[in-house]
Short mmCIF file of C-alpha atoms in Angstrom, two decimals:
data_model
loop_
_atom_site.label_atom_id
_atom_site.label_comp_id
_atom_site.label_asym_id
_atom_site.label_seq_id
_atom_site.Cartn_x
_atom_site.Cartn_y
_atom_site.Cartn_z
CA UNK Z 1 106.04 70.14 243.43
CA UNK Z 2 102.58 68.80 242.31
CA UNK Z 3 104.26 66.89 239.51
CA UNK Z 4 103.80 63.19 239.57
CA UNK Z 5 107.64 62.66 239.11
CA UNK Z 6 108.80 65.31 241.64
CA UNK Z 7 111.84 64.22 242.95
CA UNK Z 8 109.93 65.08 246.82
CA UNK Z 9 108.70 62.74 248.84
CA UNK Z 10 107.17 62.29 252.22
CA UNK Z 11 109.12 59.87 254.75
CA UNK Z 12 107.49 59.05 258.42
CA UNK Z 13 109.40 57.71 261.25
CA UNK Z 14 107.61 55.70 264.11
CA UNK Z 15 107.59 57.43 268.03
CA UNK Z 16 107.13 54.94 270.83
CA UNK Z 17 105.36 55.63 273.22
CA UNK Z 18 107.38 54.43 276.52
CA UNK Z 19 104.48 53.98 279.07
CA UNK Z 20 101.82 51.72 276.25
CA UNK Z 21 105.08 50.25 274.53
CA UNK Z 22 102.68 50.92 271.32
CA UNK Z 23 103.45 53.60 268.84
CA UNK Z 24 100.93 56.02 268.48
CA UNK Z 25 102.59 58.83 267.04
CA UNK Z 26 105.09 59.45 263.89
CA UNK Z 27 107.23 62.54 262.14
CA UNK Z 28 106.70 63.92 259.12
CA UNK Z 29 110.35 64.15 257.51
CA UNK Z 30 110.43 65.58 253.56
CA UNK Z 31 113.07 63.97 251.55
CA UNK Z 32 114.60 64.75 247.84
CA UNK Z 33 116.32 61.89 245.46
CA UNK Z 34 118.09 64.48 243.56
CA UNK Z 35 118.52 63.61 239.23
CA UNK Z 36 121.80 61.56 240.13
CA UNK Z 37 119.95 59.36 242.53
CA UNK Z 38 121.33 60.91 245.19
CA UNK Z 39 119.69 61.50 248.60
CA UNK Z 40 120.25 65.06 249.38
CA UNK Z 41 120.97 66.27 252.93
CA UNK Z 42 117.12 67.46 254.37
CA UNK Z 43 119.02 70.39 256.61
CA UNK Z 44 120.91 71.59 253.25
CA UNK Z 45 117.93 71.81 250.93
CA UNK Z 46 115.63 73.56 254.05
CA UNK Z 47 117.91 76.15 254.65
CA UNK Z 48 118.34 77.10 250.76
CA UNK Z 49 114.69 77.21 250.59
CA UNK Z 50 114.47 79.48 253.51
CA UNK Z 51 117.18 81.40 251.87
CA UNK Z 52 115.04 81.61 248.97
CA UNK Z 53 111.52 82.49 249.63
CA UNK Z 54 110.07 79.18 248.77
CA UNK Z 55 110.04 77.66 252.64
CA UNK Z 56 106.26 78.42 252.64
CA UNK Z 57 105.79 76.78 249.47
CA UNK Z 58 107.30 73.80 250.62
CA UNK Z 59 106.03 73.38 253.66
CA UNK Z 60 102.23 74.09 252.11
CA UNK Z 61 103.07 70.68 250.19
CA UNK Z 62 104.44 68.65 253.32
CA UNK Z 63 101.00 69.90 255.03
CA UNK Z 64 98.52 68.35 252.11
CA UNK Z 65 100.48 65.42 251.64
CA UNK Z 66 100.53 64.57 255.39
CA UNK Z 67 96.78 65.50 255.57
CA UNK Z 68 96.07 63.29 252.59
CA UNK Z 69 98.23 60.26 253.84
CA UNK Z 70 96.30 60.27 258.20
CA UNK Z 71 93.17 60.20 255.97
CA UNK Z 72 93.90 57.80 254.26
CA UNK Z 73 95.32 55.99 257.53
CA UNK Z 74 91.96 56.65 259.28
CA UNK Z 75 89.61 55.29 256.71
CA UNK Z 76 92.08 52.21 256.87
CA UNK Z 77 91.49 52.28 260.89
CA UNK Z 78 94.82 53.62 262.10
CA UNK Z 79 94.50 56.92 263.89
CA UNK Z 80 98.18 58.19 264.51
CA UNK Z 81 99.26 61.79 265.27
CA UNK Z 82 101.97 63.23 262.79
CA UNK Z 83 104.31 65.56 263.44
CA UNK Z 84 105.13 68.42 260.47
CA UNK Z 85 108.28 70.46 261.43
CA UNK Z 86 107.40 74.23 260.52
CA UNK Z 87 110.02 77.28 260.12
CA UNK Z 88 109.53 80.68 261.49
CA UNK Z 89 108.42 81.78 258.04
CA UNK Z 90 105.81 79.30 258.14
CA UNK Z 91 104.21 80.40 261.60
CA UNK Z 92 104.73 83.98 260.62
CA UNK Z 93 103.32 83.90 257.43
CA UNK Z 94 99.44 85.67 258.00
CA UNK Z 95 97.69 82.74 255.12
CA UNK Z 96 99.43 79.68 257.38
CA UNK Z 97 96.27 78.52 259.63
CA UNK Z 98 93.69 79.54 256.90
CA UNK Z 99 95.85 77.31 254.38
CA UNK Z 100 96.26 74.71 257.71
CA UNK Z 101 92.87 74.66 258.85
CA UNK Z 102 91.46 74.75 255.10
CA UNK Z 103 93.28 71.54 254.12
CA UNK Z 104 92.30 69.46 257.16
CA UNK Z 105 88.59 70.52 256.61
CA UNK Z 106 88.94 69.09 253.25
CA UNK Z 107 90.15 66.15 254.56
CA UNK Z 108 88.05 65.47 257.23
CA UNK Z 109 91.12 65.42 259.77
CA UNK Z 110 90.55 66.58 263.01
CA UNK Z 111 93.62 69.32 264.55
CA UNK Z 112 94.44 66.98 267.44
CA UNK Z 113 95.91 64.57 264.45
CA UNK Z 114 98.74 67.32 264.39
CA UNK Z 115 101.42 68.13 266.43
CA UNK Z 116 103.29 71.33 264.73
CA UNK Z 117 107.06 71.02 265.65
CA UNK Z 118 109.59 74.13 265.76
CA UNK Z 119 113.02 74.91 266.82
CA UNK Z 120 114.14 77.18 269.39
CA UNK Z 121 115.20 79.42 266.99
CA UNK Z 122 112.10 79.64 265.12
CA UNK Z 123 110.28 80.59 268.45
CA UNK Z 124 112.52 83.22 269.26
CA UNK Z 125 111.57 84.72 265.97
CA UNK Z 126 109.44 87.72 266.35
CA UNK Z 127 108.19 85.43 269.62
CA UNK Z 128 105.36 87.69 270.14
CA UNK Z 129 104.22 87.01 266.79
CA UNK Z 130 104.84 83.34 267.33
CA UNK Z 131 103.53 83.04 270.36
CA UNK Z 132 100.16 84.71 269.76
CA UNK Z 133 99.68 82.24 266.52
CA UNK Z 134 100.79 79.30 268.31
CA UNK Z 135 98.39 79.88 271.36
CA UNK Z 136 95.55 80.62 268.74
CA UNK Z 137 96.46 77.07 267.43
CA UNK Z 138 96.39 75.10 270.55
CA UNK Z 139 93.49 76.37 271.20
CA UNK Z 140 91.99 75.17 267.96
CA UNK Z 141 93.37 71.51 269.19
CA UNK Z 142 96.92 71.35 267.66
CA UNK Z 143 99.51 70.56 269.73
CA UNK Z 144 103.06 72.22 269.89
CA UNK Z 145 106.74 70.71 270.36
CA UNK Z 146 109.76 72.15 270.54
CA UNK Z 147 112.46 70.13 268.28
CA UNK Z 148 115.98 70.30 268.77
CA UNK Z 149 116.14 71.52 272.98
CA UNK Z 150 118.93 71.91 274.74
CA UNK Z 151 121.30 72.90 271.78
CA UNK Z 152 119.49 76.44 271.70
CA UNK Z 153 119.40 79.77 273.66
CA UNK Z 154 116.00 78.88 275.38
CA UNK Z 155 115.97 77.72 278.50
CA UNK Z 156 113.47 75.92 280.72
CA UNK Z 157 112.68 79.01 282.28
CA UNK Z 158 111.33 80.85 279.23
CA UNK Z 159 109.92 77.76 278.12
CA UNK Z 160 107.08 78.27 280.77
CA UNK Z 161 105.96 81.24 279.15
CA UNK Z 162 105.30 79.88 275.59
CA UNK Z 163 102.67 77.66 274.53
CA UNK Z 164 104.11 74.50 274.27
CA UNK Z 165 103.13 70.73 274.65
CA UNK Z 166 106.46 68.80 274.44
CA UNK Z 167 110.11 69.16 274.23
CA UNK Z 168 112.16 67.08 271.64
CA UNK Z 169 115.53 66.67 273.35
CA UNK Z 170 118.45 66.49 270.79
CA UNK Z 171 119.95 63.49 269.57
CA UNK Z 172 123.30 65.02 270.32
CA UNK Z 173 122.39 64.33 274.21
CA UNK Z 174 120.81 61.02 273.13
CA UNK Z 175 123.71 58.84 270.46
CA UNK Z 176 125.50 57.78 273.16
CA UNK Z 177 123.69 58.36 275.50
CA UNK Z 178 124.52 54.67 277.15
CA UNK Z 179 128.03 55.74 276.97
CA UNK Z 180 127.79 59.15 278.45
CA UNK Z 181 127.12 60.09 282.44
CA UNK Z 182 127.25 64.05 281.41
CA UNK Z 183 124.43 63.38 278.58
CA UNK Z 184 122.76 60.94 281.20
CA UNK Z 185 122.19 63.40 283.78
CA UNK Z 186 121.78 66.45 281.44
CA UNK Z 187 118.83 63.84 279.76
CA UNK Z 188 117.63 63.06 283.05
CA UNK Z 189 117.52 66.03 284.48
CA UNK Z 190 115.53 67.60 281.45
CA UNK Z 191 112.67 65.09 281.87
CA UNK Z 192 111.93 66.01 285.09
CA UNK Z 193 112.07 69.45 284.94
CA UNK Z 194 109.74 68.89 281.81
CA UNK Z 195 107.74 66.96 283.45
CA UNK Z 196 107.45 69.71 286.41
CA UNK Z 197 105.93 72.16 283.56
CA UNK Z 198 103.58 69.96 282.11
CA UNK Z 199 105.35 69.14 279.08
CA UNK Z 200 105.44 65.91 277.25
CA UNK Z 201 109.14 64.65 276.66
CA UNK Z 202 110.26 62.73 273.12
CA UNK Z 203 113.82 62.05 272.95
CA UNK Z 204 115.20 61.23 269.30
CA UNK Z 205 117.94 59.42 268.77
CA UNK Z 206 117.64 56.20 269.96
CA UNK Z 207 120.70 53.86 268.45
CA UNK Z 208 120.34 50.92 270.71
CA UNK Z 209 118.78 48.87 273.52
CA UNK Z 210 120.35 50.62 276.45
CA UNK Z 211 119.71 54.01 275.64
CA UNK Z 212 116.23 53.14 275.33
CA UNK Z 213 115.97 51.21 278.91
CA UNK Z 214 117.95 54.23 280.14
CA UNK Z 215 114.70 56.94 278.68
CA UNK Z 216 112.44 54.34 280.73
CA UNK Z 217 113.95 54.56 283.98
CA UNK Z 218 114.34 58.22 283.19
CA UNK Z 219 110.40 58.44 282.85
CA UNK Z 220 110.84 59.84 279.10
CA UNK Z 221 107.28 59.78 277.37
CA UNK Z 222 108.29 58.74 273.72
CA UNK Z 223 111.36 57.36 271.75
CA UNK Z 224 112.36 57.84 268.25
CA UNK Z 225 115.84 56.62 266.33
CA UNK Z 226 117.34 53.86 264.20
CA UNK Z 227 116.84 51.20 266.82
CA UNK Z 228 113.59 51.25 266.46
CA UNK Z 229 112.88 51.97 262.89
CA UNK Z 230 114.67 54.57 260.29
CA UNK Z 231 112.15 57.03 258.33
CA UNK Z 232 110.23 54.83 255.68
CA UNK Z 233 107.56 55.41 253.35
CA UNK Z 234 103.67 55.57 254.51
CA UNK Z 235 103.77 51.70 253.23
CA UNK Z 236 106.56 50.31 254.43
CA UNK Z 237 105.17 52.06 257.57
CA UNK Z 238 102.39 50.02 257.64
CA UNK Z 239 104.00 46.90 257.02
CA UNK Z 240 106.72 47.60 260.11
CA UNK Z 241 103.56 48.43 262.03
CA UNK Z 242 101.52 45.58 261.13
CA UNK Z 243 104.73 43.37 262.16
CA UNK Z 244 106.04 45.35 264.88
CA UNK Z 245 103.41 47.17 266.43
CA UNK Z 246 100.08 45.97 266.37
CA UNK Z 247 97.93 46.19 269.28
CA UNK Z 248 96.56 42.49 269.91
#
């Protein structure tokens, strides 16, 4: 992993912020150019290295290189929060927050640069578990977000009862969304009720103009897809940023 020509690199894709219209906030997405210059599918190499015992290994690496690149970001003067998706083994495993908490000390990043995102299946993972190291977490200044909702078992109701800042809303409800009243008042609906429990909303997704006017009226806190900008490297980041983004 530590190689220099590891075939592993980090990818970060921009979240608007619907209320500023500024982007303040990006994911963390791990990618792999396989030996045939291939791009290999993110969801097919995670799940054989959850199969495989090395999901903690991995995701150890996607923590320091995130932590290394916001560093560098604030000693350039941009402060964004980054988003690093975690597995169950990840939460569950008992060295996680010292490894966590041990890297951003190095660093000099502050917890409240991270928001740790899991799916609803990882949560319902040995939840107690889960839920006593996520609340220790938030309480050290991470925030929490569930990815994927609404494609799950959770619902709303048990949502309440775990220590979460935001809900991700699937981009299955959000493609077409322009196209489709079901996925329009499913989206809607979920915003509110959200909203109603304190949460944060991000919907990802976003494949043109009218979905996106659609998640304003809908009072949807932040925005993520291809119409706005596809994962890119830290640079090219910067540059779209720079262009795009800029605060005047």
């Amino acid at each position: 992993l530590d190689n220099p020509n590891s075939p592993l690199f980090m990818n970060y894709q921009p979240k608007l912020n619907l209320q500023t219209g500024k982007v303040d906030k990006l994911e963390a997405l791990i990618r792999w150019i396989n030996n045939k210059n291939e791009f290999v599918n993110p969801e097919k190499f995670i799940h054989l290295a959850e199969q495989a015992g090395l999901i903690v290994t991995l995701t150890r690496w996607v923590i320091l290189q995130v932590i290394k690149q916001i560093d560098q970001w604030n000693q350039r003067g941009y402060h964004f929060k980054v988003s690093i998706n975690l597995s169950a083994q990840d939460i569950q495993n008992e060295h996680f927050v010292d490894y966590l908490l041990t890297t951003l000390v190095s660093h000099e990043v502050k917890p409240v640069q991270i928001t740790l995102e899991l799916t609803e299946r990882d949560l319902a993972n040995n939840e107690d578990l889960v839920i006593a190291r996520l609340t220790h977490l938030k309480s050290l200044g991470f925030e929490v977000s569930v990815d994927d909702y609404g494609i799950g078992q959770s619902s709303l109701a048990k949502l309440k009862n775990l220590p979460v800042d935001e809900l991700k809303i699937d981009k299955t409800f959000i493609l077409t969304l322009d196209q489709c009243q079901q996925d329009q008042d499913i989206v809607a609906s979920t915003i509110s009720l959200g909203h109603k429990l304190g949460l944060r909303v991000v919907a990802e997704g976003i494949e043109n103009k009218e979905s996106l006017e659609l998640l304003r009226q809908f009072q949807c806190n932040y925005a993520q897809g291809y119409y706005l900008s596809k994962p890119v490297s830290a640079e090219k980041f910067i540059e779209w940023y720079e262009r795009n983004e800029r605060p005047n």
